[in-house]
C-alpha cells in the first residue's frame, strides 16, 4: 500500500471513530481527499475534509479538524500534524514513510511512476504536414509535443496510437507536381512556364534535379498530363520518405500514416468513404441540399453557420474529407481522439466538434492548439537559413542543436504559449541550458556510482550493471538520511507519479520538463551537501547511494518521457 492510501485510511479511521463515540454528529463518513500543500513547510499532505463537514456537523472546521486529529492513532508514517488556515489538516510524514519512495524507484526502475491501466484507447494525431515540402520548425514543435504526450499517457496507463495524416489529395498536389515539372524543364534548358511554379522553394529544384539524375531528359517530350501524373507521385514519395526519415531521426515513430486519398476512392458499391459518411449524416437529419450544394447542419451543434460538404460542381470540400476521416477514426475503435493543430486552425474547431457530435461521439474529440515558434540566436531573431536563404527547416535546426536539445526545448513550454527557441541556449554546455542542467545531474550520479564500484569516474560502463552489483536489494537504514537536501529529494521523488498523472490528464507534457529541472536542482544540492562515499561510515554510504540511484531512475525516466537521453557521463 502506498503512503498516500495508508494516510487516507488512517484519517478515515479517525473520522469513523469520532462519529462512533459521538464527538461528531454525521450521518455518513465521507471519502478522504488528500492534496499537496503549496508550501512544503506546511507538510507533505493536506486534508480539507473538515471544511466539507462544517455545515452537517454544525461545528467550526478547525474544531472538526482537531477532533479528527485527536482520534488519529499513533503511526510510524506520521511525524507531525497541524491544523492550518480555515481547517486544513496538514500531515508531515516521517523519514521512514518518505523513504518508501526510494524503494519504489529502486524496484520499479524504468516503470517508476507508471499508472494502472486506464482502459481507454486514445489516438493522437500530430504533425500531419502537407507532403509538398520540407518540415518547418513549427512541425518540429508538434512532433515533440505529440510524441511526449503519447509517451506520458502510455506511462500513465492509456493505450495510445500515433497517427500522421497525409494531405495527399486536392489541387495542392497538382500545383506541387507542376512546380517540379517546370523546374525540371528549366534545368534542362527547355521552355518552361514560370507562372505554373506555385511552390518556389529551392527544394523544388532539388527534387527536379534528382529526377534528372535518375532519368535524364526522358520526360521532356512526354504529354504534359502524363508528366504531371508521374511527377506528382514521384515527388510526393520523395517528400514523404524525407518526412519519415526526419521523424525517425527525431525518435517519433507513427503507428499509422493515413492517406487522405483513400477517402476519395470508391468501393465496390461505387461510393467513397466521404459519400458514405454524408449518407449516414443525412439519415440522422443533419444534411440538407441548397443551390446545388450539400450542407451539414453544424449550427445544431453550436457552430456559427452551416458548412458546405459538396460544392455545386460536385467536388468535396476539405471539410468533407475531415468528416469522413474522423468518422473513420472512431469506427476504428478509439475511445478518444486528440488532434494537435497549429493555432491558425482555431476557427476550424467548432465545425469539427459539431461533426464529431453528429456522428455520435460528443466530447470524445480534443484539439490541442500549438502557438508559433520564434527562432533566436543569442537574443536576435533568425529569419532565414544561411544555407538556402529561405525558412529554417526543422531538419536544419536538428543539424545545429541536436535531437535531444530540439526535443527538450520544443516541449518545455506550454503549447498554448508562443515559444522562443534560442539556438545558442540550446547548444550551451553549461547550467544556463536547462537540458544540460538536467542531464548533468544524471551524469553526476552515474560518476559517483562508478567510483563507488571501484571504476574510474568517467569510465565507460553499463551503469545499470554497475548498480546491480552495488545497490543492495535490502533497503539500508533510511533514518540516517536527515539532511534537508536528502529529505527534499525524497519529497520530490514522491511527487513523480502525480506529475505523470497530471501531465497525462491535462495533456501537458511541459510539466515533465519543469519536474526534471526541479529534481535536478535538488540532486545538485544533495551532491554538494552530502558526500555519497563516506569511508568511515558504510551504513551512511549505503543509504546515500541507494537514494542517489533512486534519483537516477527518476531522472532517466522523466527524460525518456520527453524523448531525451540520459547520458551517464558528460
CSV table of C-alpha atoms in Angstrom, one decimal, residues 174-450:
chain,number,residue,atom,x,y,z
A,174,UNK,CA,-1.2,19.1,-58.9
A,175,UNK,CA,0.4,22.5,-58.1
A,176,UNK,CA,3.3,20.6,-56.5
A,177,UNK,CA,3.7,18.3,-59.5
A,178,UNK,CA,3.5,21.3,-61.9
A,179,UNK,CA,6.2,23.1,-59.9
A,180,UNK,CA,8.6,20.2,-60.1
A,181,UNK,CA,7.8,19.6,-63.8
A,182,UNK,CA,8.5,23.2,-64.8
A,183,UNK,CA,11.8,23.3,-62.8
A,184,UNK,CA,12.7,20.0,-64.5
A,185,UNK,CA,12.3,21.7,-67.9
A,186,UNK,CA,14.1,24.8,-66.7
A,187,UNK,CA,17.1,22.8,-65.5
A,188,UNK,CA,17.2,21.0,-68.9
A,189,UNK,CA,17.2,24.4,-70.7
A,190,UNK,CA,13.8,23.7,-72.1
A,191,UNK,CA,10.9,26.2,-72.4
A,192,UNK,CA,9.0,26.4,-69.1
A,193,UNK,CA,6.2,28.3,-67.6
A,194,UNK,CA,7.3,30.3,-64.5
A,195,UNK,CA,3.7,31.1,-63.7
A,196,UNK,CA,2.9,27.4,-63.2
A,197,UNK,CA,5.5,27.2,-60.4
A,198,UNK,CA,3.3,27.6,-57.3
A,199,UNK,CA,6.0,26.3,-54.9
A,200,UNK,CA,9.1,28.5,-55.2
A,201,UNK,CA,11.4,26.9,-52.7
A,202,UNK,CA,14.9,25.6,-53.6
A,203,UNK,CA,13.8,22.1,-52.6
A,204,UNK,CA,11.6,22.0,-55.8
A,205,UNK,CA,14.8,22.4,-57.9
A,206,UNK,CA,16.4,19.7,-55.7
A,207,UNK,CA,13.6,17.2,-56.4
A,208,UNK,CA,13.7,18.1,-60.1
A,209,UNK,CA,17.5,17.6,-60.3
A,210,UNK,CA,17.2,14.2,-58.6
A,211,UNK,CA,14.7,13.2,-61.3
A,212,UNK,CA,17.2,14.4,-64.0
A,213,UNK,CA,20.0,12.4,-62.3
A,214,UNK,CA,17.9,9.3,-62.3
A,215,UNK,CA,16.0,9.6,-65.6
A,216,UNK,CA,17.7,12.3,-67.6
A,217,UNK,CA,15.6,14.1,-70.2
A,218,UNK,CA,13.2,11.2,-70.8
A,219,UNK,CA,10.2,13.3,-69.7
A,220,UNK,CA,10.8,16.4,-71.8
A,221,UNK,CA,8.7,15.3,-74.8
A,222,UNK,CA,6.0,13.4,-72.9
A,223,UNK,CA,2.4,14.7,-72.8
A,224,UNK,CA,2.0,17.3,-70.0
A,225,UNK,CA,-0.7,15.4,-68.2
A,226,UNK,CA,1.3,12.2,-68.3
A,227,UNK,CA,4.4,14.1,-67.0
A,228,UNK,CA,2.2,15.7,-64.2
A,229,UNK,CA,0.9,12.4,-63.1
A,230,UNK,CA,4.3,10.8,-62.9
A,231,UNK,CA,6.0,13.8,-61.2
A,232,UNK,CA,3.2,14.1,-58.7
A,233,UNK,CA,3.6,10.5,-57.5
A,234,UNK,CA,7.4,10.5,-57.6
A,235,UNK,CA,7.8,13.9,-55.9
A,236,UNK,CA,5.2,13.0,-53.3
A,237,UNK,CA,7.0,9.8,-52.5
A,238,UNK,CA,10.3,11.7,-52.2
A,239,UNK,CA,8.9,14.3,-49.8
A,240,UNK,CA,7.1,11.6,-47.8
A,241,UNK,CA,10.3,9.5,-47.5
A,242,UNK,CA,12.2,12.5,-46.3
A,243,UNK,CA,9.5,13.3,-43.7
A,244,UNK,CA,9.5,9.7,-42.4
A,245,UNK,CA,13.3,9.9,-42.2
A,246,UNK,CA,13.2,13.1,-40.2
A,247,UNK,CA,10.6,11.7,-37.8
A,248,UNK,CA,12.6,8.6,-37.4
A,249,UNK,CA,15.7,10.6,-36.6
A,250,UNK,CA,13.7,12.7,-34.1
A,251,UNK,CA,12.6,9.5,-32.4
A,252,UNK,CA,9.0,9.8,-33.4
A,253,UNK,CA,7.5,6.5,-34.8
A,254,UNK,CA,3.9,6.5,-36.1
A,255,UNK,CA,1.6,3.5,-35.9
A,256,UNK,CA,-0.3,4.8,-39.0
A,257,UNK,CA,0.4,7.1,-41.9
A,258,UNK,CA,-3.1,7.7,-43.0
A,259,UNK,CA,-3.6,8.7,-46.7
A,260,UNK,CA,-6.4,11.2,-47.3
A,261,UNK,CA,-6.5,9.9,-50.8
A,262,UNK,CA,-8.2,6.7,-49.7
A,263,UNK,CA,-11.2,8.8,-48.6
A,264,UNK,CA,-11.8,9.7,-52.2
A,265,UNK,CA,-11.6,6.2,-53.7
A,266,UNK,CA,-14.9,4.4,-54.5
A,267,UNK,CA,-15.6,1.0,-53.0
A,268,UNK,CA,-17.3,-2.0,-54.6
A,269,UNK,CA,-20.6,-0.1,-54.3
A,270,UNK,CA,-19.2,2.8,-56.2
A,271,UNK,CA,-19.2,5.1,-53.2
A,272,UNK,CA,-16.3,6.8,-51.5
A,273,UNK,CA,-15.9,6.9,-47.7
A,274,UNK,CA,-16.8,10.6,-47.9
A,275,UNK,CA,-20.1,9.8,-49.6
A,276,UNK,CA,-20.8,7.0,-47.1
A,277,UNK,CA,-20.3,9.4,-44.1
A,278,UNK,CA,-22.5,12.0,-45.7
A,279,UNK,CA,-25.2,9.4,-46.3
A,280,UNK,CA,-25.1,8.4,-42.6
A,281,UNK,CA,-25.4,12.1,-41.5
A,282,UNK,CA,-28.3,12.5,-43.9
A,283,UNK,CA,-30.1,9.6,-42.4
A,284,UNK,CA,-29.8,11.3,-39.0
A,285,UNK,CA,-31.3,14.5,-40.4
A,286,UNK,CA,-28.1,16.6,-40.3
A,287,UNK,CA,-27.7,17.1,-44.1
A,288,UNK,CA,-29.6,19.4,-46.5
A,289,UNK,CA,-29.3,20.4,-50.1
A,290,UNK,CA,-29.4,24.1,-51.2
A,291,UNK,CA,-28.5,25.8,-54.5
A,292,UNK,CA,-26.9,22.6,-55.9
A,293,UNK,CA,-24.6,22.1,-52.9
A,294,UNK,CA,-24.7,19.6,-50.0
A,295,UNK,CA,-24.6,21.2,-46.5
A,296,UNK,CA,-24.0,20.0,-42.9
A,297,UNK,CA,-26.2,21.5,-40.2
A,298,UNK,CA,-23.4,22.4,-37.9
A,299,UNK,CA,-25.4,25.2,-36.3
A,300,UNK,CA,-27.4,22.5,-34.5
A,301,UNK,CA,-24.2,21.8,-32.5
A,302,UNK,CA,-23.1,25.3,-31.7
A,303,UNK,CA,-21.2,26.3,-34.9
A,304,UNK,CA,-21.7,29.8,-36.1
A,305,UNK,CA,-23.0,28.7,-39.5
A,306,UNK,CA,-23.8,25.6,-41.5
A,307,UNK,CA,-20.9,24.2,-43.6
A,308,UNK,CA,-20.7,23.1,-47.2
A,309,UNK,CA,-19.6,19.4,-47.8
A,310,UNK,CA,-20.1,19.1,-51.6
A,311,UNK,CA,-19.8,22.2,-53.7
A,312,UNK,CA,-22.1,23.0,-56.7
A,313,UNK,CA,-19.5,21.5,-59.1
A,314,UNK,CA,-19.7,18.2,-57.2
A,315,UNK,CA,-16.2,18.5,-55.7
A,316,UNK,CA,-15.9,17.6,-52.0
A,317,UNK,CA,-14.6,20.3,-49.7
A,318,UNK,CA,-11.6,19.8,-47.4
A,319,UNK,CA,-14.1,19.7,-44.6
A,320,UNK,CA,-16.0,16.8,-46.2
A,321,UNK,CA,-12.7,14.8,-46.1
A,322,UNK,CA,-12.3,15.7,-42.5
A,323,UNK,CA,-15.8,14.5,-41.7
A,324,UNK,CA,-15.0,11.1,-43.3
A,325,UNK,CA,-11.6,10.9,-41.7
A,326,UNK,CA,-13.0,11.4,-38.2
A,327,UNK,CA,-15.8,9.0,-38.9
A,328,UNK,CA,-13.2,6.5,-39.9
A,329,UNK,CA,-11.2,7.2,-36.7
A,330,UNK,CA,-14.0,6.4,-34.3
A,331,UNK,CA,-15.0,3.3,-36.4
A,332,UNK,CA,-11.5,2.0,-35.8
A,333,UNK,CA,-12.4,1.7,-32.1
A,334,UNK,CA,-10.7,4.7,-30.4
A,335,UNK,CA,-12.4,5.8,-27.2
A,336,UNK,CA,-10.9,9.3,-27.6
A,337,UNK,CA,-9.2,11.2,-30.3
A,338,UNK,CA,-6.6,14.0,-29.8
A,339,UNK,CA,-5.6,16.3,-32.7
A,340,UNK,CA,-2.7,18.6,-32.4
A,341,UNK,CA,-3.0,21.6,-34.7
A,342,UNK,CA,-1.3,24.9,-35.3
A,343,UNK,CA,-3.0,28.0,-33.7
A,344,UNK,CA,-4.0,29.2,-37.2
A,345,UNK,CA,-6.7,26.4,-37.2
A,346,UNK,CA,-8.5,27.9,-34.2
A,347,UNK,CA,-11.6,28.8,-36.3
A,348,UNK,CA,-11.9,25.3,-37.6
A,349,UNK,CA,-12.5,23.8,-34.2
A,350,UNK,CA,-16.3,24.4,-33.8
A,351,UNK,CA,-17.2,22.7,-37.1
A,352,UNK,CA,-15.1,19.6,-36.2
A,353,UNK,CA,-16.6,19.4,-32.7
A,354,UNK,CA,-20.0,19.7,-34.3
A,355,UNK,CA,-19.5,16.9,-36.8
A,356,UNK,CA,-18.0,14.5,-34.2
A,357,UNK,CA,-21.0,15.1,-32.0
A,358,UNK,CA,-23.3,14.5,-35.1
A,359,UNK,CA,-21.7,11.1,-35.9
A,360,UNK,CA,-22.3,10.0,-32.3
A,361,UNK,CA,-19.1,10.8,-30.3
A,362,UNK,CA,-19.8,14.0,-28.3
A,363,UNK,CA,-16.9,15.0,-26.0
A,364,UNK,CA,-14.6,12.4,-27.5
A,365,UNK,CA,-12.6,14.7,-29.6
A,366,UNK,CA,-9.9,17.0,-28.1
A,367,UNK,CA,-8.0,19.6,-30.2
A,368,UNK,CA,-4.8,21.0,-28.8
A,369,UNK,CA,-3.5,24.2,-30.4
A,370,UNK,CA,0.2,25.0,-30.6
A,371,UNK,CA,1.4,28.5,-30.9
A,372,UNK,CA,4.2,29.7,-33.2
A,373,UNK,CA,7.9,29.1,-32.7
A,374,UNK,CA,10.3,32.1,-33.0
A,375,UNK,CA,13.9,31.2,-33.6
A,376,UNK,CA,16.5,33.3,-31.9
A,377,UNK,CA,20.3,33.3,-31.9
A,378,UNK,CA,21.8,35.0,-28.9
A,379,UNK,CA,18.7,37.1,-28.5
A,380,UNK,CA,18.5,38.1,-32.1
A,381,UNK,CA,15.7,36.8,-34.4
A,382,UNK,CA,16.7,34.2,-37.0
A,383,UNK,CA,14.5,34.7,-40.1
A,384,UNK,CA,16.2,32.8,-42.8
A,385,UNK,CA,18.5,29.8,-43.3
A,386,UNK,CA,22.1,30.7,-44.1
A,387,UNK,CA,22.3,27.8,-46.5
A,388,UNK,CA,19.2,28.4,-48.6
A,389,UNK,CA,18.2,32.0,-47.8
A,390,UNK,CA,14.7,30.6,-47.1
A,391,UNK,CA,12.9,29.5,-44.0
A,392,UNK,CA,14.9,27.5,-41.5
A,393,UNK,CA,13.7,23.9,-41.8
A,394,UNK,CA,13.2,21.6,-38.9
A,395,UNK,CA,16.0,19.3,-40.2
A,396,UNK,CA,18.4,22.3,-40.2
A,397,UNK,CA,17.5,23.0,-36.6
A,398,UNK,CA,18.2,19.4,-35.6
A,399,UNK,CA,21.5,19.5,-37.5
A,400,UNK,CA,22.6,22.5,-35.5
A,401,UNK,CA,21.4,21.8,-31.9
A,402,UNK,CA,21.0,18.0,-32.0
A,403,UNK,CA,17.9,15.8,-31.4
A,404,UNK,CA,18.0,16.0,-27.6
A,405,UNK,CA,18.1,19.8,-27.4
A,406,UNK,CA,15.5,20.2,-30.1
A,407,UNK,CA,13.0,17.8,-28.4
A,408,UNK,CA,13.6,19.2,-24.9
A,409,UNK,CA,13.4,22.9,-25.7
A,410,UNK,CA,10.4,22.4,-28.1
A,411,UNK,CA,8.4,20.7,-25.3
A,412,UNK,CA,9.3,22.6,-22.2
A,413,UNK,CA,6.9,25.5,-22.7
A,414,UNK,CA,3.2,25.0,-22.7
A,415,UNK,CA,1.8,24.6,-26.2
A,416,UNK,CA,-0.6,27.5,-25.7
A,417,UNK,CA,2.3,29.9,-25.4
A,418,UNK,CA,4.5,31.2,-28.1
A,419,UNK,CA,7.8,29.5,-27.9
A,420,UNK,CA,11.1,31.5,-28.1
A,421,UNK,CA,13.7,29.0,-29.2
A,422,UNK,CA,17.2,30.4,-28.7
A,423,UNK,CA,19.6,28.3,-30.7
A,424,UNK,CA,22.7,29.4,-28.6
A,425,UNK,CA,21.0,28.5,-25.3
A,426,UNK,CA,20.1,25.0,-26.7
A,427,UNK,CA,23.7,24.4,-27.7
A,428,UNK,CA,25.2,25.8,-24.5
A,429,UNK,CA,27.1,23.3,-22.4
A,430,UNK,CA,26.5,25.0,-19.0
A,431,UNK,CA,23.8,25.3,-16.4
A,432,UNK,CA,22.3,28.2,-18.5
A,433,UNK,CA,20.9,25.4,-20.7
A,434,UNK,CA,18.1,23.7,-18.8
A,435,UNK,CA,18.6,20.4,-20.6
A,436,UNK,CA,22.3,20.4,-19.9
A,437,UNK,CA,21.5,21.1,-16.2
A,438,UNK,CA,19.2,18.1,-16.0
A,439,UNK,CA,21.4,15.7,-18.0
A,440,UNK,CA,24.4,16.7,-15.9
A,441,UNK,CA,22.5,15.8,-12.7
A,442,UNK,CA,22.1,12.3,-14.1
A,443,UNK,CA,25.7,12.1,-15.2
A,444,UNK,CA,26.9,13.3,-11.8
A,445,UNK,CA,25.1,10.5,-10.0
A,446,UNK,CA,26.5,7.9,-12.5
A,447,UNK,CA,30.0,9.2,-11.9
A,448,UNK,CA,29.7,8.7,-8.1
A,449,UNK,CA,28.2,5.2,-8.7
A,450,UNK,CA,31.1,4.2,-10.9
